[in-house]
PDB file of C-alpha atoms in Angstrom:
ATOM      1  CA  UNK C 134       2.436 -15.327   0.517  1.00 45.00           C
ATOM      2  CA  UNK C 135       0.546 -16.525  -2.429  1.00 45.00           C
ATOM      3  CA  UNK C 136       1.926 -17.230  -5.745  1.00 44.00           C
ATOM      4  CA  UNK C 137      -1.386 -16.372  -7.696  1.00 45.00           C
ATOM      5  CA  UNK C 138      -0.341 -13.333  -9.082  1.00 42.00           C
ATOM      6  CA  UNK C 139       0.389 -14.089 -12.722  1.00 46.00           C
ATOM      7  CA  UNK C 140      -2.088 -15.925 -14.455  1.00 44.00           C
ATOM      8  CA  UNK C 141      -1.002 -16.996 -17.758  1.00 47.00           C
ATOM      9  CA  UNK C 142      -4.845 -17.289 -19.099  1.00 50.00           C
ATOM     10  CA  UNK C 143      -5.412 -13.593 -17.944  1.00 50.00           C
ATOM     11  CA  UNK C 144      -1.980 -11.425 -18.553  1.00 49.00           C
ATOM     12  CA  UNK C 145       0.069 -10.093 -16.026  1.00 52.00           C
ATOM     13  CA  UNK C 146      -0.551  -9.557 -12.086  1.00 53.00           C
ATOM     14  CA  UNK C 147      -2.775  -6.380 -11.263  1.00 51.00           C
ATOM     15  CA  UNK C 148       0.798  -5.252  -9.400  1.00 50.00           C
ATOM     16  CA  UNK C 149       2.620  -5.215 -13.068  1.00 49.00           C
ATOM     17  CA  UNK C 150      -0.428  -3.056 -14.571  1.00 45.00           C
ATOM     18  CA  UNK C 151      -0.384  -0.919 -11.920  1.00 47.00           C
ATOM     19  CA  UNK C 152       3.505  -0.264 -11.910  1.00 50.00           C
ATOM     20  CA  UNK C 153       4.007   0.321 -15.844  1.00 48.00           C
ATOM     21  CA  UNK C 154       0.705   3.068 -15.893  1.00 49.00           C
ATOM     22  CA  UNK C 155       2.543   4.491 -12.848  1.00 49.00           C
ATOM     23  CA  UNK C 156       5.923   4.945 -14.646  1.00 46.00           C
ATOM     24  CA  UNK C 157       4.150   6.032 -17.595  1.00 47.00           C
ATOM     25  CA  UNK C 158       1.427   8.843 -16.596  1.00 46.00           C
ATOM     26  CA  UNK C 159       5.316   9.968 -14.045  1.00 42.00           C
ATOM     27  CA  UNK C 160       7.107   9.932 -17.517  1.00 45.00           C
ATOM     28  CA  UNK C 161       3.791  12.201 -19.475  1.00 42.00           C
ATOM     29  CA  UNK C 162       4.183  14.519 -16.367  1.00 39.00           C
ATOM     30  CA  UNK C 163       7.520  14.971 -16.554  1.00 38.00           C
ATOM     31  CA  UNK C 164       7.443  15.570 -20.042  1.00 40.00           C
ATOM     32  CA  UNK C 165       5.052  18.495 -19.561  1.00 40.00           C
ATOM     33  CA  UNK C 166       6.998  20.079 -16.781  1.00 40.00           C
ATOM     34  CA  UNK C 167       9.686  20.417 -19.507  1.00 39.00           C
ATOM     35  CA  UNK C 168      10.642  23.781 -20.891  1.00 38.00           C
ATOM     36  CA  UNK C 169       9.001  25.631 -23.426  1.00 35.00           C
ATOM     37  CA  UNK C 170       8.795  28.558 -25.135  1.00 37.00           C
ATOM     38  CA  UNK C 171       5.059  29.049 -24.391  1.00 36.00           C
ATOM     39  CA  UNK C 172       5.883  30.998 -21.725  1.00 35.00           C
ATOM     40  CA  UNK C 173       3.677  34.126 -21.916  1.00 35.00           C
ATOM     41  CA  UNK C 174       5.101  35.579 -18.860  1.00 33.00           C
ATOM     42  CA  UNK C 175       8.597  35.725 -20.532  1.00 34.00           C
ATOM     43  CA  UNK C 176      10.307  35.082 -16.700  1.00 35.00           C
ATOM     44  CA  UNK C 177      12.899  32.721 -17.380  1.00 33.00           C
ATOM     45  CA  UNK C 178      12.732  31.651 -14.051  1.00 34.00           C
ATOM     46  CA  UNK C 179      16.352  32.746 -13.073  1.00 33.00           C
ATOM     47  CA  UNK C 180      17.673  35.553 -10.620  1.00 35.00           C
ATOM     48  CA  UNK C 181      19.971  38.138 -12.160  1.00 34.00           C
ATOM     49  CA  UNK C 182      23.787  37.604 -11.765  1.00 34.00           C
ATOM     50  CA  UNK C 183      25.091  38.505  -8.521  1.00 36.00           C
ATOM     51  CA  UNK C 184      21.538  38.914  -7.095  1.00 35.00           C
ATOM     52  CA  UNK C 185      21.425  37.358  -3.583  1.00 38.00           C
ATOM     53  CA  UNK C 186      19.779  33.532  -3.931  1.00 38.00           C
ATOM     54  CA  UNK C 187      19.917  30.202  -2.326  1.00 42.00           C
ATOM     55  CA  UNK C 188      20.189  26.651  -4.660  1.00 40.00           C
ATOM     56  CA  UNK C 189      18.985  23.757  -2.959  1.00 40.00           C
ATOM     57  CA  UNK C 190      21.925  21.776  -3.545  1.00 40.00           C
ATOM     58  CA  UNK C 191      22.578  19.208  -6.097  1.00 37.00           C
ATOM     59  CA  UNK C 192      19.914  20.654  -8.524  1.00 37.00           C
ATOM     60  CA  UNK C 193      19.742  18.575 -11.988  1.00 36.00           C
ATOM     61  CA  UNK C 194      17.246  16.890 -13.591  1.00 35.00           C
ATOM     62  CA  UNK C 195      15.363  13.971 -11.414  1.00 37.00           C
ATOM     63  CA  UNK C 196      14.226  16.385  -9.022  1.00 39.00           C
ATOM     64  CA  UNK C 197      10.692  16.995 -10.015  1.00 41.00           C
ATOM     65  CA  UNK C 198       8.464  19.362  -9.292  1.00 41.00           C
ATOM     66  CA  UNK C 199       9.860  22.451 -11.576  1.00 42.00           C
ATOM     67  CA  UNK C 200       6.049  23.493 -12.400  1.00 47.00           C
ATOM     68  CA  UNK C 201       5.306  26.693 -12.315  1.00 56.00           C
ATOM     69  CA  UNK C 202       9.299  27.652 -12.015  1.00 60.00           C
ATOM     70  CA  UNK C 203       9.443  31.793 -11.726  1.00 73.00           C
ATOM     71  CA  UNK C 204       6.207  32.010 -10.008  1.00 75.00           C
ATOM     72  CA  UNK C 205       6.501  33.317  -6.487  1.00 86.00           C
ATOM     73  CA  UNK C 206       6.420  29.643  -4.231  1.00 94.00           C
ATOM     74  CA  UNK C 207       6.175  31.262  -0.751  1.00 96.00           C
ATOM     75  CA  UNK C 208       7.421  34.309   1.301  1.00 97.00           C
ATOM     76  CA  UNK C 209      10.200  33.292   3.373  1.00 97.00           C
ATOM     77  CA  UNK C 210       8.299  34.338   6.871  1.00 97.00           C
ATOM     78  CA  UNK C 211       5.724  31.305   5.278  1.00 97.00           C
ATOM     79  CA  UNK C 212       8.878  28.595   5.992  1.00 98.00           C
ATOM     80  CA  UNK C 213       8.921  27.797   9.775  1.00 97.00           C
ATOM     81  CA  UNK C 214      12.832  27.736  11.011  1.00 97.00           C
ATOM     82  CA  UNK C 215      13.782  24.157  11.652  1.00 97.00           C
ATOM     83  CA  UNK C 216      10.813  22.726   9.500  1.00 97.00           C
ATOM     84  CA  UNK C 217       9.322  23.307   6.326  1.00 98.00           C
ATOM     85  CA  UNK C 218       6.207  23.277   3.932  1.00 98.00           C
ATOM     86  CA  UNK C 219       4.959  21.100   1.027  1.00 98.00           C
ATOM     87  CA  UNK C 220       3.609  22.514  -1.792  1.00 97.00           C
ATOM     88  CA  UNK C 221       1.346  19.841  -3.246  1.00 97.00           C
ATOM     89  CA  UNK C 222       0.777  21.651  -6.517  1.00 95.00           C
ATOM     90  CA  UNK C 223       4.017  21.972  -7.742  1.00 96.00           C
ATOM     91  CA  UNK C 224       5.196  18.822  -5.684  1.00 97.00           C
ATOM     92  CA  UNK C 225       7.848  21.012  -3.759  1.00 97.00           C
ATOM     93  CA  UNK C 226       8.729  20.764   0.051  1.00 98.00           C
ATOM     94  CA  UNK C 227      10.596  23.725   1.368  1.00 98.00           C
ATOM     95  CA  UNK C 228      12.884  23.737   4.398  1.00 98.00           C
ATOM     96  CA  UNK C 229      14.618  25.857   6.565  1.00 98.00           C
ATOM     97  CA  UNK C 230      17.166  24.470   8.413  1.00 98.00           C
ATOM     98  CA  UNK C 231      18.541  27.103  10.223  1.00 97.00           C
ATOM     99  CA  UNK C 232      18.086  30.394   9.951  1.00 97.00           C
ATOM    100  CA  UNK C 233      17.853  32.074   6.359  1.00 96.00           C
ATOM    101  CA  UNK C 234      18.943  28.364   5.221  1.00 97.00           C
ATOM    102  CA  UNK C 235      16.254  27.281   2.461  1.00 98.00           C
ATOM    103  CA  UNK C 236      16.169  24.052   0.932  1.00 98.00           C
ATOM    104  CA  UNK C 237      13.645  22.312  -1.699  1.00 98.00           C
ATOM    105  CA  UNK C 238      13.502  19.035  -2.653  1.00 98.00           C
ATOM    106  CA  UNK C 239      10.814  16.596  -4.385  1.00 98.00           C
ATOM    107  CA  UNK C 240       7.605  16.017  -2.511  1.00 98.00           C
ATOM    108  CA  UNK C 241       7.546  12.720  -4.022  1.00 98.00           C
ATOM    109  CA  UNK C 242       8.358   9.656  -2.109  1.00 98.00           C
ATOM    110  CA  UNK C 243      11.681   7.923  -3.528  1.00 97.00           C
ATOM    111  CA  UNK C 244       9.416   4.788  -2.436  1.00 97.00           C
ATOM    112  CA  UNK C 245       6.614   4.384  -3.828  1.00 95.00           C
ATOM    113  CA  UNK C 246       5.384   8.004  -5.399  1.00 96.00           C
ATOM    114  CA  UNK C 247       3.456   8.845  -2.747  1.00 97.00           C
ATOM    115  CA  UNK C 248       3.265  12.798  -2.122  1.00 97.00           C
ATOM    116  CA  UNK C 249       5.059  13.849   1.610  1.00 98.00           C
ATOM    117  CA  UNK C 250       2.729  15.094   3.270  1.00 97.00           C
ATOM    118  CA  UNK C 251       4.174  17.299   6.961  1.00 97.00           C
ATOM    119  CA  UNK C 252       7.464  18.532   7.855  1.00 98.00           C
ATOM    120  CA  UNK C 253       8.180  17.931  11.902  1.00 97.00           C
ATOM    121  CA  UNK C 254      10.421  17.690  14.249  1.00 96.00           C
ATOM    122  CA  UNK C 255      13.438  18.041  11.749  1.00 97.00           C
ATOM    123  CA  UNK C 256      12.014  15.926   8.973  1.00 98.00           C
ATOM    124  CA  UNK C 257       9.636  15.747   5.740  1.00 98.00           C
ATOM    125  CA  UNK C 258       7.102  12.278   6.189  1.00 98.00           C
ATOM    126  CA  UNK C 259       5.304  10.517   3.875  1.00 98.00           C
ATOM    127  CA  UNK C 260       2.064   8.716   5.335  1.00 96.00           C
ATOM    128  CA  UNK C 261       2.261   5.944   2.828  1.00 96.00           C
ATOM    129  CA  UNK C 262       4.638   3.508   4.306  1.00 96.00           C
ATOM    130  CA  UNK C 263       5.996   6.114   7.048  1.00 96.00           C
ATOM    131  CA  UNK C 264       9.519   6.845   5.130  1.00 98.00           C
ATOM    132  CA  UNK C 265      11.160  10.004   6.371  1.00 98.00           C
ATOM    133  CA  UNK C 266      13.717  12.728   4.765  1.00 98.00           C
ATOM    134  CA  UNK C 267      16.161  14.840   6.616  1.00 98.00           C
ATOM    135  CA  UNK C 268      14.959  18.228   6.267  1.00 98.00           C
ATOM    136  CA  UNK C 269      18.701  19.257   5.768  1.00 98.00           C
ATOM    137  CA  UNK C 270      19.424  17.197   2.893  1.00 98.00           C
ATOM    138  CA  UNK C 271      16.781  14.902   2.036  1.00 98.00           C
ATOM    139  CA  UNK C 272      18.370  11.999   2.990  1.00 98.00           C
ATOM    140  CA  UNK C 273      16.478   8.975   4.293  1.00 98.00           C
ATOM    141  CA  UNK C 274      16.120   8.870   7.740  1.00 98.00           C
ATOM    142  CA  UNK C 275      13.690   6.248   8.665  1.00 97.00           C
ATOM    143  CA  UNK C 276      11.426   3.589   6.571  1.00 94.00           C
ATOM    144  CA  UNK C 277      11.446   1.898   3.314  1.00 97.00           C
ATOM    145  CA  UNK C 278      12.512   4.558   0.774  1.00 97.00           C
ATOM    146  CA  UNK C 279      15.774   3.380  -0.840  1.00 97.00           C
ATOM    147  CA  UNK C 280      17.304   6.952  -1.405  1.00 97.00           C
ATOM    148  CA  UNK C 281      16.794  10.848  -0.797  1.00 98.00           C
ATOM    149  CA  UNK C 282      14.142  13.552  -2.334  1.00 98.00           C
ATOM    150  CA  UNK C 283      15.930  15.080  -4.878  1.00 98.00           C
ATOM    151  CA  UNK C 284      16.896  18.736  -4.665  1.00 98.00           C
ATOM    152  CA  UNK C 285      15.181  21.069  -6.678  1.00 97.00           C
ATOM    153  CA  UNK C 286      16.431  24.506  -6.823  1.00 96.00           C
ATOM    154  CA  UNK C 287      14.868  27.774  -5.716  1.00 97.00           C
ATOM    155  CA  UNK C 288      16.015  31.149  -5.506  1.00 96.00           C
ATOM    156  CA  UNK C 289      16.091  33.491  -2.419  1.00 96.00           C
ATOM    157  CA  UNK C 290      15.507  36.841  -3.092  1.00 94.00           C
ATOM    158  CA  UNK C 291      14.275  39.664  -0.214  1.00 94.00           C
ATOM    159  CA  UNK C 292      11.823  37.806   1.539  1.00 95.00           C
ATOM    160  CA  UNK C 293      10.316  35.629  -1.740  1.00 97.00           C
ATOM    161  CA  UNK C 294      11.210  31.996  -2.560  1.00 97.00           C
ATOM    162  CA  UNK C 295      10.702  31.192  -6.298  1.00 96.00           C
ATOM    163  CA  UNK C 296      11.393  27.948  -8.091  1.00 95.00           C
ATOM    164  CA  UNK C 297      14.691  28.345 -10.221  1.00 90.00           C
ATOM    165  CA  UNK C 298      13.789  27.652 -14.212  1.00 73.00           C
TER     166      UNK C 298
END
């Protein structure tokens, strides 16, 4: 380990400058996934009461990856049973646990930011430093990431999934 990586004469280590434009292009894009009432479409994003949907559990803010929330994510044939698919755009990963079960959650690494990238053999990876999420609950199951995806909610209805606004 080397302890070169602060140089008073040149500012802080490359790891600092790389850390605080991290946090702060995450912080610009979750300011623009906020709501707004630009919204041409004039969806609001929610199913109608009593309509049949799924939440993903826990739901909140933290979770991430609300863009485009309304817009048709998948058909439900598109989500394998007992696996999932990530949705790199709107940094989604949906699951199906068992059968009819859907689940979303962040497709951002709780380690390091790093976009998931598979669902197999009952869990959601992320290639970066091999962390793994339960595809149940997005709980850590393996690697460095100190805590689960966060749950973002969908809606179920027929046979469309839809991010919940």
């Amino acid at each position: 380990m080397t302890s070169a990586s602060f140089h008073p004469a040149t500012g802080p280590a490359r790891r600092t400058v790389v850390a605080a434009a991290g946090a702060a292009s995450l912080g610009a894009v979750l300011a623009a996934c906020g709501g707004s009432d630009d919204d041409a479409s004039g969806d609001t994003g929610t199913a109608p009461s009593g309509s049949p949907s799924q939440e993903a559990g826990g739901g909140g803010s933290g979770g991430g990856g609300n863009a485009g929330a309304g817009a048709a994510l998948a058909a439900t044939a598109d989500i394998p049973e007992g696996g999932g698919k990530v949705f790199p755009d709107q940094k989604v990963v949906v699951t199906q646990p068992a059968a009819g079960e859907f689940k979303a959650f962040s497709a951002t690494c709780t380690h390091q930011g790093c976009a998931v990238k598979s669902v197999a053999d009952g869990l959601i990876n992320c290639p970066c430093h091999n962390s793994s999420f339960s595809i149940t609950d997005g709980s850590v199951q393996g690697g460095p990431a100190p805590k689960p995806l966060p749950a973002v909610q969908i809606t179920v209805s027929g046979d469309s999934i839809r991010l919940a606004g």
